Tab-separated table of C-alpha atoms in Angstrom:
chain	number	residue	atom	x	y	z
O	10	MET	CA	71.446	-93.460	72.698
O	11	SER	CA	70.232	-89.864	72.904
O	12	ALA	CA	67.471	-89.068	75.360
O	13	PRO	CA	64.133	-87.694	74.018
O	14	VAL	CA	63.690	-83.902	74.117
O	15	PRO	CA	61.007	-82.924	76.606
O	16	THR	CA	58.055	-81.043	75.149
O	17	ASP	CA	57.139	-77.539	76.244
O	18	PRO	CA	53.832	-77.480	78.194
O	19	ARG	CA	53.078	-73.995	76.887
O	20	LEU	CA	53.209	-75.294	73.313
O	21	GLU	CA	50.771	-78.104	74.157
O	22	HIS	CA	48.360	-75.632	75.753
O	23	ARG	CA	48.497	-73.399	72.650
O	24	LEU	CA	47.750	-76.312	70.319
O	25	GLU	CA	44.748	-77.311	72.445
O	26	VAL	CA	43.348	-73.740	72.308
O	27	GLU	CA	43.774	-73.458	68.521
O	28	THR	CA	42.130	-76.865	67.991
O	29	HIS	CA	39.183	-75.874	70.187
O	30	GLU	CA	38.679	-72.591	68.317
O	31	SER	CA	38.749	-74.313	64.922
O	32	VAL	CA	36.100	-76.797	66.035
O	33	THR	CA	33.837	-74.194	67.686
O	34	PRO	CA	31.288	-72.878	65.136
O	35	THR	CA	31.444	-69.164	64.361
O	36	ALA	CA	28.518	-66.984	65.248
O	37	PRO	CA	26.302	-66.000	62.303
O	38	SER	CA	26.902	-62.518	60.890
O	39	ARG	CA	24.418	-59.858	61.785
O	40	LYS	CA	21.996	-59.296	58.981
O	41	ARG	CA	21.142	-55.855	57.695
O	42	PRO	CA	17.787	-54.684	59.003
O	43	GLY	CA	15.095	-54.934	56.368
O	44	VAL	CA	11.577	-53.602	56.113
O	45	GLY	CA	10.829	-54.471	59.697
O	46	GLY	CA	14.097	-52.989	60.996
O	47	GLN	CA	15.489	-49.492	61.038
O	48	VAL	CA	14.841	-48.642	57.355
O	49	TRP	CA	11.067	-48.987	57.407
O	50	TRP	CA	10.672	-45.224	57.169
O	51	ARG	CA	12.424	-45.234	53.790
O	52	HIS	CA	9.817	-47.527	52.331
O	53	ALA	CA	7.054	-45.452	53.904
O	54	LEU	CA	8.540	-42.277	52.455
O	55	GLY	CA	8.760	-43.884	49.007
O	56	ILE	CA	5.119	-44.960	49.173
O	57	VAL	CA	4.025	-41.468	50.208
O	58	ALA	CA	6.035	-39.899	47.362
O	59	LEU	CA	4.528	-42.353	44.877
O	60	MET	CA	1.008	-41.585	46.063
O	61	TRP	CA	1.703	-37.863	45.843
O	62	ALA	CA	2.945	-38.248	42.240
O	63	LEU	CA	-0.018	-40.399	41.178
O	64	PHE	CA	-2.621	-38.129	42.769
O	65	PRO	CA	-3.029	-35.669	39.829
O	66	ILE	CA	-2.973	-38.499	37.284
O	67	LEU	CA	-5.741	-40.307	39.115
O	68	PHE	CA	-7.805	-37.131	39.382
O	69	ILE	CA	-7.412	-36.325	35.669
O	70	TYR	CA	-8.373	-39.877	34.698
O	71	SER	CA	-11.400	-39.741	36.987
O	72	ALA	CA	-12.561	-36.410	35.536
O	73	ALA	CA	-11.929	-37.516	31.940
O	74	THR	CA	-14.032	-40.678	32.311
O	75	ASN	CA	-16.759	-38.975	34.354
O	76	PRO	CA	-20.052	-39.202	32.411
O	77	SER	CA	-21.270	-35.759	33.537
O	78	GLY	CA	-18.031	-34.043	32.511
O	79	THR	CA	-18.278	-31.048	34.850
O	80	LEU	CA	-15.975	-29.681	37.501
O	81	ASN	CA	-18.631	-29.812	40.194
O	82	THR	CA	-19.105	-33.565	39.841
O	83	ALA	CA	-15.399	-34.414	39.526
O	84	SER	CA	-13.962	-36.644	42.250
O	85	LEU	CA	-10.676	-38.312	43.061
O	86	TRP	CA	-11.907	-41.875	42.627
O	87	PRO	CA	-13.517	-42.799	39.285
O	88	SER	CA	-17.283	-43.138	39.662
O	89	GLY	CA	-17.769	-44.735	36.255
O	90	PHE	CA	-16.279	-45.118	32.815
O	91	SER	CA	-17.565	-43.186	29.829
O	92	THR	CA	-16.105	-41.910	26.560
O	93	LYS	CA	-18.564	-39.042	26.360
O	94	ASN	CA	-15.917	-36.398	27.036
O	95	PHE	CA	-13.570	-37.795	24.392
O	96	THR	CA	-16.333	-37.932	21.777
O	97	ALA	CA	-17.399	-34.361	22.511
O	98	LEU	CA	-13.787	-33.205	22.331
O	99	PHE	CA	-13.182	-34.794	18.938
O	100	ASN	CA	-16.430	-33.512	17.398
O	101	ASP	CA	-16.228	-29.873	18.520
O	102	PRO	CA	-15.705	-27.742	15.365
O	103	SER	CA	-14.881	-24.592	17.332
O	104	ARG	CA	-12.049	-26.380	19.159
O	105	PRO	CA	-10.009	-28.476	16.670
O	106	PHE	CA	-8.260	-30.802	19.088
O	107	TRP	CA	-6.414	-32.877	16.501
O	108	THR	CA	-5.147	-29.724	14.778
O	109	TRP	CA	-3.733	-28.518	18.090
O	110	TYR	CA	-2.186	-31.936	18.618
O	111	LYS	CA	-0.567	-31.874	15.184
O	112	ASN	CA	0.786	-28.352	15.666
O	113	SER	CA	2.306	-29.262	19.018
O	114	MET	CA	3.996	-32.351	17.615
O	115	ILE	CA	5.407	-30.498	14.598
O	116	ILE	CA	6.693	-27.582	16.656
O	117	SER	CA	8.126	-29.745	19.444
O	118	PHE	CA	9.768	-32.340	17.214
O	119	SER	CA	11.195	-29.870	14.700
O	120	GLY	CA	12.339	-27.434	17.375
O	121	ALA	CA	13.967	-30.159	19.472
O	122	LEU	CA	15.719	-31.721	16.478
O	123	LEU	CA	17.102	-28.394	15.265
O	124	ALA	CA	18.075	-27.338	18.785
O	125	VAL	CA	20.047	-30.553	19.292
O	126	PHE	CA	21.804	-30.126	15.957
O	127	ILE	CA	22.753	-26.491	16.638
O	128	GLY	CA	23.832	-27.298	20.179
O	129	ALA	CA	25.899	-30.293	19.051
O	130	CYS	CA	27.710	-28.223	16.418
O	131	ALA	CA	28.522	-25.505	18.965
O	132	ALA	CA	29.576	-28.047	21.602
O	133	PHE	CA	31.873	-29.830	19.142
O	134	ALA	CA	33.540	-26.549	18.242
O	135	PHE	CA	34.041	-25.536	21.871
O	136	SER	CA	35.261	-29.003	22.854
O	137	ARG	CA	37.527	-29.991	19.962
O	138	LEU	CA	38.655	-26.764	18.278
O	139	ARG	CA	40.914	-24.065	19.658
O	140	PHE	CA	40.186	-20.527	18.467
O	141	LYS	CA	40.324	-16.976	19.746
O	142	GLY	CA	37.373	-16.045	21.928
O	143	ARG	CA	36.532	-19.631	22.827
O	144	ARG	CA	36.405	-19.127	26.577
O	145	PRO	CA	34.595	-15.744	26.458
O	146	GLY	CA	32.042	-17.311	24.141
O	147	MET	CA	31.393	-20.080	26.634
O	148	MET	CA	31.027	-17.560	29.430
O	149	PHE	CA	28.634	-15.483	27.335
O	150	LEU	CA	26.423	-18.517	26.681
O	151	LEU	CA	26.416	-19.265	30.381
O	152	LEU	CA	25.493	-15.663	31.138
O	153	THR	CA	22.487	-15.769	28.822
O	154	THR	CA	20.963	-18.597	30.846
O	155	PHE	CA	20.715	-16.340	33.905
O	156	PHE	CA	18.076	-14.114	32.298
O	157	PRO	CA	14.505	-15.455	32.100
O	158	ALA	CA	12.977	-15.835	28.656
O	159	LEU	CA	10.017	-13.728	29.757
O	160	LEU	CA	12.144	-10.591	29.387
O	161	ALA	CA	12.536	-11.159	25.645
O	162	ILE	CA	8.877	-11.700	24.758
O	163	VAL	CA	8.134	-8.048	23.989
O	164	ALA	CA	11.264	-7.642	21.867
O	165	MET	CA	10.613	-10.883	19.984
O	166	TYR	CA	7.017	-9.879	19.337
O	167	ILE	CA	8.100	-6.565	17.834
O	168	ILE	CA	10.753	-8.265	15.695
O	169	PHE	CA	8.408	-10.905	14.314
O	170	ALA	CA	5.674	-8.316	13.771
O	171	GLY	CA	8.084	-6.502	11.469
O	172	ILE	CA	9.022	-9.783	9.768
O	173	SER	CA	5.343	-10.473	9.111
O	174	ASP	CA	5.147	-7.402	6.897
O	175	VAL	CA	7.981	-8.697	4.708
O	176	LEU	CA	7.797	-12.500	5.016
O	177	PRO	CA	4.360	-13.521	6.335
O	178	ALA	CA	5.285	-17.226	6.164
O	179	ILE	CA	7.731	-16.916	9.073
O	180	GLY	CA	6.079	-14.086	10.984
O	181	LEU	CA	3.479	-13.990	13.706
O	182	ASN	CA	0.688	-16.548	13.862
O	183	THR	CA	2.746	-19.209	12.060
O	184	THR	CA	4.287	-22.399	13.357
O	185	THR	CA	7.489	-21.697	11.416
O	186	GLY	CA	7.912	-18.337	13.115
O	187	LEU	CA	7.362	-19.900	16.516
O	188	ILE	CA	10.001	-22.562	15.799
O	189	LEU	CA	12.490	-19.849	14.822
O	190	ALA	CA	11.690	-18.005	18.029
O	191	TYR	CA	12.357	-21.154	20.036
O	192	LEU	CA	15.659	-21.730	18.248
O	193	GLY	CA	16.853	-18.367	19.508
O	194	GLY	CA	17.309	-19.996	22.909
O	195	ALA	CA	18.654	-23.298	21.618
O	196	LEU	CA	22.166	-22.567	22.888
O	197	GLY	CA	23.121	-21.811	26.461
O	198	ALA	CA	22.618	-24.641	28.920
O	199	ASN	CA	22.388	-27.222	26.125
O	200	VAL	CA	25.869	-26.340	24.866
O	201	TRP	CA	27.392	-26.710	28.320
O	202	LEU	CA	25.640	-30.031	28.836
O	203	LEU	CA	26.728	-31.321	25.439
O	204	LYS	CA	30.282	-30.015	25.778
O	205	GLY	CA	30.741	-31.840	29.077
O	206	TYR	CA	29.880	-35.102	27.364
O	207	PHE	CA	31.937	-34.305	24.246
O	208	ASP	CA	34.983	-33.850	26.481
O	209	THR	CA	34.661	-37.464	27.657
O	210	VAL	CA	35.227	-38.776	24.116
O	211	PRO	CA	38.949	-39.619	23.823
O	212	ARG	CA	40.892	-37.252	21.592
O	213	GLU	CA	42.944	-40.166	20.295
O	214	LEU	CA	40.005	-41.066	18.071
O	215	ASP	CA	40.069	-37.642	16.421
O	216	GLU	CA	43.831	-37.762	16.011
O	217	ALA	CA	43.647	-41.195	14.384
O	218	ALA	CA	40.925	-39.975	12.014
O	219	ILE	CA	42.927	-36.858	11.103
O	220	VAL	CA	45.938	-39.025	10.291
O	221	ASP	CA	43.739	-41.017	7.926
O	222	GLY	CA	42.761	-37.775	6.180
O	223	ALA	CA	39.345	-37.095	7.731
O	224	SER	CA	38.178	-33.502	8.110
O	225	HIS	CA	36.512	-32.041	11.188
O	226	ALA	CA	33.100	-32.225	9.540
O	227	ARG	CA	33.542	-35.892	8.696
O	228	ILE	CA	34.740	-36.665	12.220
O	229	PHE	CA	31.732	-34.853	13.639
O	230	PHE	CA	29.048	-36.485	11.485
O	231	THR	CA	30.433	-40.001	11.067
O	232	MET	CA	32.135	-40.676	14.382
O	233	THR	CA	31.495	-38.210	17.205
O	234	LEU	CA	27.722	-38.061	16.889
O	235	ARG	CA	27.515	-41.840	17.232
O	236	LEU	CA	29.630	-41.875	20.363
O	237	VAL	CA	27.651	-39.104	22.066
O	238	MET	CA	24.226	-40.455	21.133
O	239	PRO	CA	23.079	-40.844	24.779
O	240	ILE	CA	23.522	-37.143	25.537
O	241	LEU	CA	21.913	-36.211	22.226
O	242	VAL	CA	18.865	-38.256	23.134
O	243	THR	CA	18.789	-36.746	26.604
O	244	VAL	CA	18.951	-33.171	25.299
O	245	PHE	CA	16.346	-33.972	22.645
O	246	MET	CA	13.959	-35.255	25.287
O	247	LEU	CA	14.508	-32.252	27.544
O	248	VAL	CA	13.952	-29.787	24.710
O	249	PHE	CA	10.972	-31.734	23.357
O	250	VAL	CA	9.225	-31.801	26.717
O	251	GLY	CA	9.990	-28.121	27.268
O	252	LEU	CA	8.587	-27.066	23.883
O	253	TYR	CA	5.646	-29.426	24.136
O	254	GLY	CA	4.464	-27.807	27.341
O	255	GLU	CA	5.540	-24.222	26.547
O	256	PHE	CA	2.655	-21.796	26.885
O	257	MET	CA	3.768	-18.188	27.322
O	258	LEU	CA	5.442	-17.561	23.958
O	259	ALA	CA	2.982	-19.749	22.057
O	260	SER	CA	-0.012	-17.841	23.451
O	261	VAL	CA	1.531	-14.543	22.270
O	262	PHE	CA	2.610	-15.699	18.803
O	263	LEU	CA	-0.374	-17.865	17.854
O	264	THR	CA	-3.740	-16.110	17.800
O	265	ASP	CA	-5.819	-18.097	15.290
O	266	VAL	CA	-7.525	-21.209	16.581
O	267	ASP	CA	-6.173	-23.382	13.766
O	268	GLN	CA	-2.587	-22.322	14.504
O	269	GLN	CA	-2.610	-22.829	18.277
O	270	THR	CA	-0.755	-25.549	20.121
O	271	LEU	CA	-2.282	-28.105	22.433
O	272	GLY	CA	-1.412	-26.202	25.590
O	273	VAL	CA	-2.850	-22.916	24.346
O	274	GLY	CA	-5.989	-24.566	23.003
O	275	LEU	CA	-6.698	-26.529	26.161
O	276	TYR	CA	-6.073	-23.461	28.295
O	277	GLY	CA	-8.854	-21.695	26.421
O	278	MET	CA	-11.302	-24.270	27.784
O	279	THR	CA	-10.613	-23.124	31.337
O	280	LEU	CA	-11.684	-19.527	30.646
O	281	GLY	CA	-15.130	-17.966	30.509
O	282	ASN	CA	-18.500	-19.212	31.624
O	283	ASP	CA	-18.083	-22.626	29.965
O	284	ALA	CA	-15.112	-23.613	32.097
O	285	ASN	CA	-17.271	-25.772	34.356
O	286	THR	CA	-19.026	-27.647	31.560
O	287	LEU	CA	-15.836	-28.081	29.511
O	288	PHE	CA	-13.776	-29.475	32.370
O	289	GLY	CA	-14.343	-33.068	31.267
O	290	ARG	CA	-13.130	-32.293	27.754
O	291	PHE	CA	-10.158	-30.423	29.167
O	292	THR	CA	-9.035	-33.392	31.263
O	293	ALA	CA	-9.650	-35.757	28.342
O	294	GLY	CA	-7.377	-33.648	26.152
O	295	ALA	CA	-4.767	-33.413	28.902
O	296	LEU	CA	-4.811	-37.188	29.320
O	297	LEU	CA	-4.259	-37.723	25.598
O	298	GLY	CA	-1.629	-35.004	25.513
O	299	SER	CA	0.555	-36.872	28.004
O	300	ILE	CA	0.902	-39.903	25.715
O	301	PRO	CA	3.777	-38.611	23.486
O	302	VAL	CA	5.965	-37.718	26.449
O	303	MET	CA	5.311	-41.058	28.113
O	304	LEU	CA	6.102	-42.999	24.934
O	305	LEU	CA	9.244	-40.946	24.397
O	306	TYR	CA	10.656	-41.828	27.803
O	307	LEU	CA	9.730	-45.489	27.395
O	308	ALA	CA	11.363	-45.676	23.966
O	309	PHE	CA	14.678	-44.040	24.876
O	310	GLN	CA	15.188	-45.162	28.450
O	311	LYS	CA	18.165	-47.341	27.446
O	312	GLN	CA	19.956	-44.417	25.818
O	313	LEU	CA	19.461	-42.335	28.938
O	314	VAL	CA	21.387	-44.743	31.159
O	315	GLY	CA	23.914	-46.121	28.700
O	316	GLY	CA	27.331	-44.820	27.747
O	317	LEU	CA	28.689	-45.652	24.313
O	318	THR	CA	32.182	-44.256	24.848
O	319	THR	CA	33.306	-46.906	27.341
O	320	GLY	CA	36.090	-48.967	25.863
O	321	SER	CA	36.574	-46.825	22.756
O	322	VAL	CA	40.351	-46.697	23.265
O	323	LYS	CA	42.264	-49.817	24.292
Protein backbone atom coordinates (compact mmCIF):
# COMPACT_ATOMS: atom_id res chain seq x y z
CA MET A 1 0.00 0.00 0.00
CA SER A 2 1.20 3.51 -0.84
CA ALA A 3 1.67 5.94 2.01
CA PRO A 4 -0.44 9.16 2.08
CA VAL A 5 1.21 12.31 0.68
CA PRO A 6 1.85 14.83 3.44
CA THR A 7 0.12 18.18 3.00
CA ASP A 8 2.03 21.43 2.71
CA PRO A 9 1.51 23.67 5.79
CA ARG A 10 1.90 26.78 3.65
CA LEU A 11 -1.05 25.68 1.51
CA GLU A 12 -3.22 25.18 4.61
CA HIS A 13 -2.31 28.64 5.90
CA ARG A 14 -3.23 30.20 2.53
CA LEU A 15 -6.63 28.48 2.47
CA GLU A 16 -7.37 29.72 6.00
CA VAL A 17 -6.52 33.33 5.01
CA GLU A 18 -8.69 33.23 1.86
CA THR A 19 -11.61 31.74 3.81
CA HIS A 20 -11.32 34.44 6.48
CA GLU A 21 -11.27 37.23 3.88
CA SER A 22 -14.34 35.86 2.09
CA VAL A 23 -16.28 35.74 5.35
CA THR A 24 -15.19 39.21 6.55
CA PRO A 25 -17.70 41.85 5.35
CA THR A 26 -16.33 44.54 3.04
CA ALA A 27 -16.33 48.12 4.20
CA PRO A 28 -19.07 50.29 2.69
CA SER A 29 -18.00 52.51 -0.21
CA ARG A 30 -17.51 56.15 0.51
CA LYS A 31 -20.48 58.15 -0.61
CA ARG A 32 -20.16 61.29 -2.67
CA PRO A 33 -20.60 64.39 -0.53
CA GLY A 34 -24.00 65.95 -1.03
CA VAL A 35 -25.51 69.26 -0.05
CA GLY A 36 -23.94 69.13 3.37
CA GLY A 37 -20.52 68.11 2.04
CA GLN A 38 -18.01 69.83 -0.19
CA VAL A 39 -20.44 70.86 -2.97
CA TRP A 40 -22.69 73.09 -0.89
CA TRP A 41 -21.25 76.18 -2.54
CA ARG A 42 -22.54 74.99 -5.92
CA HIS A 43 -26.09 74.97 -4.68
CA ALA A 44 -25.59 78.36 -3.05
CA LEU A 45 -24.19 79.76 -6.28
CA GLY A 46 -27.15 78.38 -8.24
CA ILE A 47 -29.61 79.97 -5.81
CA VAL A 48 -27.84 83.32 -6.05
CA ALA A 49 -27.86 83.16 -9.87
CA LEU A 50 -31.56 82.28 -9.86
CA MET A 51 -32.37 85.19 -7.56
CA TRP A 52 -30.33 87.53 -9.73
CA ALA A 53 -32.23 86.40 -12.85
CA LEU A 54 -35.65 86.72 -11.20
CA PHE A 55 -34.95 90.15 -9.72
CA PRO A 56 -35.96 92.25 -12.79
CA ILE A 57 -39.01 90.06 -13.45
CA LEU A 58 -40.21 90.53 -9.90
CA PHE A 59 -39.65 94.28 -10.08
CA ILE A 60 -41.53 94.60 -13.39
CA TYR A 61 -44.44 92.55 -12.05
CA SER A 62 -44.55 94.66 -8.89
CA ALA A 63 -44.56 97.92 -10.87
CA ALA A 64 -47.15 96.65 -13.36
CA THR A 65 -49.61 95.65 -10.63
CA ASN A 66 -48.95 98.74 -8.50
CA PRO A 67 -52.22 100.72 -8.19
CA SER A 68 -50.48 104.13 -8.28
CA GLY A 69 -48.52 103.28 -11.43
CA THR A 70 -45.64 105.72 -10.90
CA LEU A 71 -41.91 105.25 -10.70
CA ASN A 72 -41.66 106.92 -7.31
CA THR A 73 -43.98 104.41 -5.67
CA ALA A 74 -42.51 101.33 -7.38
CA SER A 75 -40.96 98.72 -5.09
CA LEU A 76 -39.37 95.31 -5.39
CA TRP A 77 -42.08 93.43 -3.51
CA PRO A 78 -45.67 93.77 -4.77
CA SER A 79 -47.70 95.99 -2.45
CA GLY A 80 -51.03 95.08 -4.02
CA PHE A 81 -52.69 93.79 -7.15
CA SER A 82 -54.48 96.06 -9.58
CA THR A 83 -55.23 96.04 -13.31
CA LYS A 84 -55.36 99.82 -13.50
CA ASN A 85 -52.14 100.07 -15.50
CA PHE A 86 -53.27 97.46 -18.02
CA THR A 87 -56.64 99.15 -18.51
CA ALA A 88 -55.02 102.55 -19.02
CA LEU A 89 -52.55 101.04 -21.48
CA PHE A 90 -55.25 99.42 -23.60
CA ASN A 91 -57.49 102.51 -23.68
CA ASP A 92 -54.87 105.13 -24.57
CA PRO A 93 -55.66 106.36 -28.12
CA SER A 94 -52.35 108.21 -28.48
CA ARG A 95 -50.40 105.01 -27.75
CA PRO A 96 -51.93 102.07 -29.68
CA PHE A 97 -50.45 99.19 -27.73
CA TRP A 98 -52.15 96.39 -29.65
CA THR A 99 -51.07 97.92 -32.97
CA TRP A 100 -47.47 97.93 -31.75
CA TYR A 101 -47.90 94.34 -30.62
CA LYS A 102 -49.26 93.29 -34.00
CA ASN A 103 -46.47 95.06 -35.89
CA SER A 104 -43.81 93.40 -33.76
CA MET A 105 -45.30 89.95 -34.27
CA ILE A 106 -45.63 90.40 -38.05
CA ILE A 107 -42.12 91.76 -38.46
CA SER A 108 -40.49 89.21 -36.15
CA PHE A 109 -42.31 86.16 -37.47
CA SER A 110 -42.00 87.06 -41.15
CA GLY A 111 -38.39 88.17 -40.82
CA ALA A 112 -37.38 85.06 -38.87
CA LEU A 113 -39.16 82.71 -41.27
CA LEU A 114 -37.59 84.30 -44.35
CA ALA A 115 -34.17 84.48 -42.70
CA VAL A 116 -34.28 80.77 -41.88
CA PHE A 117 -35.32 79.90 -45.42
CA ILE A 118 -32.57 82.02 -47.01
CA GLY A 119 -29.98 80.74 -44.57
CA ALA A 120 -31.02 77.11 -45.10
CA CYS A 121 -30.76 77.46 -48.89
CA ALA A 122 -27.29 78.99 -48.61
CA ALA A 123 -26.15 76.40 -46.05
CA PHE A 124 -27.37 73.53 -48.24
CA ALA A 125 -25.45 74.90 -51.20
CA PHE A 126 -22.25 75.36 -49.21
CA SER A 127 -22.58 71.96 -47.55
CA ARG A 128 -23.72 69.70 -50.39
CA LEU A 129 -22.66 71.37 -53.64
CA ARG A 130 -19.15 71.93 -54.95
CA PHE A 131 -18.65 75.07 -57.05
CA LYS A 132 -16.00 77.66 -57.75
CA GLY A 133 -15.74 80.32 -55.07
CA ARG A 134 -17.35 78.18 -52.38
CA ARG A 135 -14.66 78.67 -49.76
CA PRO A 136 -14.12 82.41 -50.45
CA GLY A 137 -17.87 82.89 -50.19
CA MET A 138 -17.90 81.25 -46.78
CA MET A 139 -15.02 83.41 -45.65
CA PHE A 140 -16.76 86.53 -46.92
CA LEU A 141 -19.91 85.70 -44.95
CA LEU A 142 -17.80 85.17 -41.87
CA LEU A 143 -16.07 88.50 -42.45
CA THR A 144 -19.36 90.37 -42.61
CA THR A 145 -20.23 89.26 -39.09
CA PHE A 146 -17.23 91.15 -37.70
CA PHE A 147 -18.71 94.55 -38.56
CA PRO A 148 -21.50 95.88 -36.32
CA ALA A 149 -24.85 96.58 -37.94
CA LEU A 150 -24.76 100.12 -36.58
CA LEU A 151 -22.29 101.08 -39.32
CA ALA A 152 -24.86 100.36 -42.04
CA ILE A 153 -27.77 102.36 -40.62
CA VAL A 154 -26.94 105.59 -42.44
CA ALA A 155 -26.40 103.82 -45.77
CA MET A 156 -29.60 101.79 -45.40
CA TYR A 157 -31.57 104.91 -44.52
CA ILE A 158 -30.36 106.68 -47.65
CA ILE A 159 -31.13 103.64 -49.81
CA PHE A 160 -34.65 103.18 -48.49
CA ALA A 161 -35.30 106.92 -48.67
CA GLY A 162 -34.61 106.69 -52.40
CA ILE A 163 -36.81 103.59 -52.67
CA SER A 164 -39.66 105.48 -51.00
CA ASP A 165 -39.76 107.90 -53.91
CA VAL A 166 -40.26 105.05 -56.38
CA LEU A 167 -42.00 102.31 -54.37
CA PRO A 168 -43.54 103.81 -51.21
CA ALA A 169 -44.93 100.41 -50.15
CA ILE A 170 -41.45 99.06 -49.36
CA GLY A 171 -39.73 102.29 -48.37
CA LEU A 172 -39.32 104.09 -45.09
CA ASN A 173 -42.03 104.00 -42.44
CA THR A 174 -43.37 100.63 -43.62
CA THR A 175 -43.17 97.22 -42.01
CA THR A 176 -42.33 95.63 -45.37
CA GLY A 177 -39.33 97.90 -45.82
CA LEU A 178 -38.12 97.11 -42.32
CA ILE A 179 -38.40 93.36 -42.99
CA LEU A 180 -36.34 93.76 -46.17
CA ALA A 181 -33.75 95.70 -44.21
CA TYR A 182 -33.55 92.91 -41.66
CA LEU A 183 -33.17 90.29 -44.38
CA GLY A 184 -30.03 92.05 -45.54
CA GLY A 185 -28.28 90.55 -42.52
CA ALA A 186 -29.99 87.16 -42.68
CA LEU A 187 -26.81 85.42 -43.83
CA GLY A 188 -23.51 85.39 -41.99
CA ALA A 189 -23.51 83.60 -38.66
CA ASN A 190 -26.77 81.79 -39.46
CA VAL A 191 -25.22 80.15 -42.54
CA TRP A 192 -22.23 78.90 -40.57
CA LEU A 193 -24.48 77.56 -37.83
CA LEU A 194 -26.77 75.84 -40.32
CA LYS A 195 -23.91 74.49 -42.43
CA GLY A 196 -22.32 72.84 -39.40
CA TYR A 197 -25.53 70.94 -38.79
CA PHE A 198 -26.08 70.16 -42.49
CA ASP A 199 -22.65 68.52 -42.56
CA THR A 200 -23.79 66.01 -39.92
CA VAL A 201 -26.48 64.63 -42.24
CA PRO A 202 -24.99 61.54 -43.95
CA ARG A 203 -24.25 62.03 -47.63
CA GLU A 204 -25.38 58.47 -48.33
CA LEU A 205 -28.96 59.71 -48.10
CA ASP A 206 -28.37 62.24 -50.89
CA GLU A 207 -26.59 59.67 -53.02
CA ALA A 208 -29.44 57.19 -52.61
CA ALA A 209 -31.97 59.88 -53.54
CA ILE A 210 -29.95 60.90 -56.61
CA VAL A 211 -29.85 57.29 -57.76
CA ASP A 212 -33.63 57.21 -57.52
CA GLY A 213 -33.79 60.28 -59.77
CA ALA A 214 -34.34 63.05 -57.21
CA SER A 215 -33.00 66.53 -57.95
CA HIS A 216 -31.17 68.75 -55.48
CA ALA A 217 -34.28 70.84 -54.91
CA ARG A 218 -36.37 67.78 -54.12
CA ILE A 219 -33.71 66.44 -51.77
CA PHE A 220 -33.57 69.80 -50.01
CA PHE A 221 -37.32 70.32 -49.54
CA THR A 222 -38.52 66.75 -48.98
CA MET A 223 -35.67 65.15 -47.07
CA THR A 224 -32.94 67.45 -45.75
CA LEU A 225 -35.20 70.04 -44.16
CA ARG A 226 -36.92 67.34 -42.12
CA LEU A 227 -33.65 65.94 -40.84
CA VAL A 228 -32.28 69.34 -39.82
CA MET A 229 -35.48 70.57 -38.19
CA PRO A 230 -33.87 71.06 -34.74
CA ILE A 231 -31.32 73.57 -36.05
CA LEU A 232 -34.00 75.30 -38.12
CA VAL A 233 -36.09 75.77 -35.00
CA THR A 234 -33.08 76.98 -33.06
CA VAL A 235 -32.13 79.56 -35.70
CA PHE A 236 -35.76 80.65 -36.01
CA MET A 237 -35.96 81.27 -32.28
CA LEU A 238 -32.68 83.19 -32.22
CA VAL A 239 -33.70 85.39 -35.14
CA PHE A 240 -37.23 85.88 -33.79
CA VAL A 241 -35.99 87.00 -30.39
CA GLY A 242 -33.41 89.27 -32.00
CA LEU A 243 -35.96 90.96 -34.28
CA TYR A 244 -38.58 91.12 -31.57
CA GLY A 245 -36.31 93.15 -29.32
CA GLU A 246 -34.51 95.13 -32.04
CA PHE A 247 -34.73 98.86 -31.43
CA MET A 248 -32.06 100.85 -33.27
CA LEU A 249 -33.08 100.19 -36.88
CA ALA A 250 -36.79 100.15 -36.08
CA SER A 251 -36.62 103.57 -34.40
CA VAL A 252 -34.95 105.03 -37.52
CA PHE A 253 -37.22 103.42 -40.11
CA LEU A 254 -40.59 103.74 -38.36
CA THR A 255 -41.67 107.28 -37.49
CA ASP A 256 -45.48 107.13 -37.43
CA VAL A 257 -47.08 105.91 -34.23
CA ASP A 258 -49.26 103.37 -36.03
CA GLN A 259 -46.23 101.81 -37.75
CA GLN A 260 -43.96 101.47 -34.71
CA THR A 261 -43.00 98.22 -33.06
CA LEU A 262 -43.54 97.32 -29.44
CA GLY A 263 -40.02 98.20 -28.39
CA VAL A 264 -40.07 101.62 -30.05
CA GLY A 265 -43.53 102.43 -28.74
CA LEU A 266 -42.77 101.44 -25.17
CA TYR A 267 -39.50 103.36 -25.26
CA GLY A 268 -41.46 106.50 -26.05
CA MET A 269 -43.17 106.18 -22.66
CA THR A 270 -39.85 106.62 -20.88
CA LEU A 271 -39.17 110.03 -22.46
CA GLY A 272 -40.45 113.47 -21.53
CA ASN A 273 -42.20 114.76 -18.46
CA ASP A 274 -44.73 111.90 -18.38
CA ALA A 275 -42.11 109.22 -17.84
CA ASN A 276 -42.85 109.03 -14.12
CA THR A 277 -46.62 108.75 -14.48
CA LEU A 278 -46.41 106.31 -17.41
CA PHE A 279 -44.01 103.92 -15.70
CA GLY A 280 -46.81 101.58 -14.64
CA ARG A 281 -48.10 101.34 -18.19
CA PHE A 282 -44.58 100.80 -19.47
CA THR A 283 -43.98 97.85 -17.15
CA ALA A 284 -47.43 96.45 -17.96
CA GLY A 285 -46.60 96.52 -21.66
CA ALA A 286 -43.17 95.00 -21.04
CA LEU A 287 -44.74 92.19 -19.02
CA LEU A 288 -47.19 91.40 -21.82
CA GLY A 289 -44.45 91.72 -24.41
CA SER A 290 -42.46 88.89 -22.83
CA ILE A 291 -45.26 86.36 -23.35
CA PRO A 292 -44.51 85.43 -27.02
CA VAL A 293 -40.86 84.68 -26.32
CA MET A 294 -41.73 82.61 -23.27
CA LEU A 295 -44.36 80.60 -25.16
CA LEU A 296 -41.96 80.08 -28.05
CA TYR A 297 -39.31 78.51 -25.83
CA LEU A 298 -41.87 76.36 -24.04
CA ALA A 299 -43.34 75.12 -27.32
CA PHE A 300 -40.08 74.18 -29.04
CA GLN A 301 -37.94 73.03 -26.14
CA LYS A 302 -37.99 69.42 -27.41
CA GLN A 303 -36.66 70.43 -30.81
CA LEU A 304 -33.84 72.35 -29.18
CA VAL A 305 -32.43 69.29 -27.42
CA GLY A 306 -33.33 66.57 -29.90
CA GLY A 307 -31.41 65.29 -32.90
CA LEU A 308 -33.35 63.75 -35.76
CA THR A 309 -30.36 62.51 -37.73
CA THR A 310 -29.33 59.79 -35.27
CA GLY A 311 -29.76 56.40 -36.84
CA SER A 312 -30.53 57.67 -40.34
CA VAL A 313 -28.00 55.28 -41.92
CA LYS A 314 -27.75 51.68 -40.72
